[in-house]
mmCIF file of C-alpha atoms in Angstrom:
data_model
loop_
_atom_site.group_PDB
_atom_site.id
_atom_site.type_symbol
_atom_site.label_atom_id
_atom_site.label_comp_id
_atom_site.label_asym_id
_atom_site.label_seq_id
_atom_site.Cartn_x
_atom_site.Cartn_y
_atom_site.Cartn_z
ATOM 1 C CA MET A 1 34.044 161.899 53.016
ATOM 2 C CA GLU A 2 34.866 161.461 56.632
ATOM 3 C CA ILE A 3 38.332 161.066 58.080
ATOM 4 C CA LEU A 4 37.474 157.576 59.319
ATOM 5 C CA ASP A 5 36.671 156.445 55.767
ATOM 6 C CA ILE A 6 39.941 157.909 54.482
ATOM 7 C CA LEU A 7 41.846 156.078 57.225
ATOM 8 C CA LYS A 8 40.194 152.809 56.254
ATOM 9 C CA VAL A 9 41.173 153.269 52.629
ATOM 10 C CA ASN A 10 44.748 154.150 53.675
ATOM 11 C CA LYS A 11 44.869 150.988 55.786
ATOM 12 C CA LEU A 12 43.738 148.885 52.793
ATOM 13 C CA VAL A 13 46.390 150.353 50.519
ATOM 14 C CA PHE A 14 49.172 150.036 53.095
ATOM 15 C CA GLU A 15 48.272 146.395 53.838
ATOM 16 C CA TYR A 16 48.359 145.640 50.136
ATOM 17 C CA ILE A 17 51.723 147.325 49.629
ATOM 18 C CA LEU A 18 53.218 145.607 52.684
ATOM 19 C CA ASN A 19 52.301 142.231 51.163
ATOM 20 C CA LEU A 20 54.247 142.943 47.956
ATOM 21 C CA ASP A 21 57.605 141.220 47.526
ATOM 22 C CA ASP A 22 60.712 143.205 46.643
ATOM 23 C CA VAL A 23 60.404 142.639 42.885
ATOM 24 C CA GLU A 24 56.810 143.771 42.763
ATOM 25 C CA LEU A 25 57.573 146.813 44.924
ATOM 26 C CA ASN A 26 60.432 147.854 42.633
ATOM 27 C CA GLN A 27 58.173 147.377 39.591
ATOM 28 C CA LEU A 28 55.572 149.564 41.253
ATOM 29 C CA LEU A 29 58.148 152.270 42.000
ATOM 30 C CA ASN A 30 59.571 152.117 38.466
ATOM 31 C CA GLY A 31 56.168 152.394 36.815
ATOM 32 C CA VAL A 32 56.167 148.844 35.417
ATOM 33 C CA LYS A 33 53.194 148.012 37.695
ATOM 34 C CA VAL A 34 50.419 150.330 38.746
ATOM 35 C CA LEU A 35 47.736 150.217 41.386
ATOM 36 C CA SER A 36 44.245 150.225 39.973
ATOM 37 C CA LEU A 37 40.729 150.508 41.345
ATOM 38 C CA LYS A 38 38.187 147.967 40.180
ATOM 39 C CA ASP A 39 34.461 147.801 40.741
ATOM 40 C CA GLY A 40 33.626 145.207 43.367
ATOM 41 C CA GLN A 41 30.861 144.047 45.608
ATOM 42 C CA VAL A 42 30.933 143.883 49.412
ATOM 43 C CA ILE A 43 30.454 140.335 50.740
ATOM 44 C CA LYS A 44 30.978 139.642 54.433
ATOM 45 C CA ASP A 45 33.029 142.857 54.876
ATOM 46 C CA LYS A 46 35.465 141.987 52.111
ATOM 47 C CA LEU A 47 35.794 143.725 48.755
ATOM 48 C CA THR A 48 35.906 141.144 45.952
ATOM 49 C CA ASP A 49 35.969 141.295 42.196
ATOM 50 C CA LYS A 50 32.559 140.790 40.622
ATOM 51 C CA LYS A 51 33.910 138.152 38.247
ATOM 52 C CA ARG A 52 34.743 135.878 41.174
ATOM 53 C CA ILE A 53 31.326 136.056 42.708
ATOM 54 C CA ASN A 54 28.981 133.205 42.007
ATOM 55 C CA LYS A 55 25.982 134.251 40.018
ATOM 56 C CA LYS A 56 22.582 133.219 41.440
ATOM 57 C CA VAL A 57 20.129 132.189 38.808
ATOM 58 C CA LYS A 58 16.549 131.192 39.764
ATOM 59 C CA GLY A 59 17.462 130.157 43.301
ATOM 60 C CA ARG A 60 20.484 128.019 42.407
ATOM 61 C CA GLU A 61 24.101 128.973 42.113
ATOM 62 C CA GLN A 62 25.761 128.934 38.720
ATOM 63 C CA LYS A 63 29.481 129.336 38.665
ATOM 64 C CA LEU A 64 30.998 131.636 36.075
ATOM 65 C CA SER A 65 32.960 129.896 33.404
ATOM 66 C CA LYS A 66 36.702 129.806 33.917
ATOM 67 C CA ARG A 67 37.377 129.020 30.265
ATOM 68 C CA LYS A 68 38.556 131.788 28.057
ATOM 69 C CA SER A 69 37.715 132.053 24.406
ATOM 70 C CA LYS A 70 39.695 129.848 22.017
ATOM 71 C CA ALA A 71 40.679 132.903 20.008
ATOM 72 C CA SER A 72 42.783 134.230 22.888
ATOM 73 C CA GLY A 73 44.775 131.030 23.155
ATOM 74 C CA ILE A 74 44.139 130.841 26.884
ATOM 75 C CA LYS A 75 42.533 127.648 28.176
ATOM 76 C CA ASN A 76 42.280 128.207 31.930
ATOM 77 C CA ASP A 77 43.256 130.475 34.800
ATOM 78 C CA SER A 78 46.698 128.887 35.277
ATOM 79 C CA ASP A 79 47.566 129.601 31.655
ATOM 80 C CA ASP A 80 46.285 133.147 32.094
ATOM 81 C CA GLU A 81 48.455 133.633 35.198
ATOM 82 C CA ARG A 82 51.503 132.188 33.374
ATOM 83 C CA LEU A 83 51.004 134.614 30.485
ATOM 84 C CA GLU A 84 50.580 137.463 32.939
ATOM 85 C CA GLU A 85 53.914 136.500 34.549
ATOM 86 C CA VAL A 86 55.578 136.488 31.156
ATOM 87 C CA LEU A 87 54.211 139.977 30.442
ATOM 88 C CA ILE A 88 55.427 141.249 33.843
ATOM 89 C CA LYS A 89 58.888 139.751 33.212
ATOM 90 C CA LEU A 90 58.884 141.261 29.719
ATOM 91 C CA ASN A 91 58.068 144.704 31.163
ATOM 92 C CA SER A 92 60.830 144.385 33.743
ATOM 93 C CA VAL A 93 63.559 143.583 31.222
ATOM 94 C CA ILE A 94 65.810 146.564 30.390
ATOM 95 C CA THR A 95 67.204 145.820 26.912
ATOM 96 C CA LYS A 96 65.543 144.653 23.705
ATOM 97 C CA GLU A 97 68.075 141.840 23.314
ATOM 98 C CA GLU A 98 67.212 140.398 26.769
ATOM 99 C CA ALA A 99 63.512 140.581 25.986
ATOM 100 C CA HIS A 100 63.972 138.938 22.606
ATOM 101 C CA GLU A 101 66.082 136.156 24.082
ATOM 102 C CA TYR A 102 63.628 135.655 26.950
ATOM 103 C CA LEU A 103 60.682 135.232 24.551
ATOM 104 C CA LYS A 104 62.585 132.926 22.226
ATOM 105 C CA GLU A 105 63.605 130.670 25.137
ATOM 106 C CA SER A 106 60.233 130.695 26.895
ATOM 107 C CA GLY A 107 58.805 128.069 24.566
ATOM 108 C CA LEU A 108 55.535 129.942 24.085
ATOM 109 C CA LYS A 109 53.306 128.994 21.187
ATOM 110 C CA VAL A 110 51.954 131.511 18.644
ATOM 111 C CA ASP A 111 48.511 131.561 20.255
ATOM 112 C CA GLU A 112 50.048 132.273 23.656
ATOM 113 C CA LEU A 113 52.204 135.085 22.218
ATOM 114 C CA LYS A 114 49.108 136.571 20.590
ATOM 115 C CA ALA A 115 47.318 136.406 23.932
ATOM 116 C CA ILE A 116 50.223 138.231 25.629
ATOM 117 C CA ALA A 117 50.139 140.869 22.859
ATOM 118 C CA LYS A 118 46.410 141.279 23.389
ATOM 119 C CA LYS A 119 46.972 141.803 27.137
ATOM 120 C CA ALA A 120 49.681 144.360 26.385
ATOM 121 C CA GLU A 121 47.333 146.064 23.844
ATOM 122 C CA ILE A 122 49.752 145.479 20.973
ATOM 123 C CA PHE A 123 48.169 144.909 17.540
ATOM 124 C CA ILE A 124 49.217 141.677 15.850
ATOM 125 C CA LYS A 125 48.061 140.623 12.400
ATOM 126 C CA SER A 126 46.220 137.315 12.331
ATOM 127 C CA ARG A 127 48.730 135.728 9.940
ATOM 128 C CA SER A 128 51.852 136.913 11.734
ATOM 129 C CA LYS A 129 54.624 134.388 12.275
ATOM 130 C CA LYS A 130 56.206 133.689 15.628
ATOM 131 C CA ASP A 131 59.325 135.807 15.000
ATOM 132 C CA GLU A 132 57.169 138.751 13.868
ATOM 133 C CA ILE A 133 55.012 138.499 16.987
ATOM 134 C CA ILE A 134 58.086 138.383 19.227
ATOM 135 C CA ASP A 135 59.525 141.452 17.476
ATOM 136 C CA LYS A 136 56.254 143.356 17.955
ATOM 137 C CA LEU A 137 56.087 142.324 21.639
ATOM 138 C CA VAL A 138 59.633 143.507 22.284
ATOM 139 C CA GLN A 139 59.058 146.762 20.418
ATOM 140 C CA GLY A 140 55.705 147.338 22.135
ATOM 141 C CA THR A 141 57.004 146.785 25.653
ATOM 142 C CA VAL A 142 60.752 147.347 26.044
ATOM 143 C CA GLY A 143 61.098 149.563 22.950
ATOM 144 C CA VAL A 144 58.389 151.945 24.126
ATOM 145 C CA LYS A 145 59.935 152.065 27.604
ATOM 146 C CA ILE A 146 63.347 152.955 26.109
ATOM 147 C CA LYS A 147 61.849 155.649 23.884
ATOM 148 C CA MET A 148 59.962 157.180 26.849
ATOM 149 C CA LYS A 149 63.160 157.162 28.926
ATOM 150 C CA ILE A 150 65.030 158.966 26.140
ATOM 151 C CA LEU A 151 62.256 161.545 25.769
ATOM 152 C CA THR A 152 62.025 162.289 29.493
ATOM 153 C CA GLU A 153 65.807 162.501 29.997
ATOM 154 C CA GLY A 154 66.694 164.308 26.784
#
């Protein structure tokens, strides 16, 4: 790899980090958020996610469906973004009590809580009740973070 290519990548990363707000930057520094590399496709000198690119089928454009499966409890992109924000907030909370209170007061339905658990890779039984799902979410996010902090410090 040439130095020019490395400088271009550095520029991309720095521009991305400079556009983060203070909360996101702190989450990145604390390990709540991570930078990831996704496969993309170059279109007009911009790197974009393949999912957002229109698919061409037999000479005509066919847009990819924005609907998620009913099983996930997510109906559209705005719901998905809202659930992502809840997960980010949940990961930024420090105590289990705060996380539990936040989820109780958020007004999320069981399907939405299950979708958040799926995003966080937390196993939830299909017949779990709302309180059980909230407990699992708190334990799987804040609880794990507390345990890791204890293990690394002690």
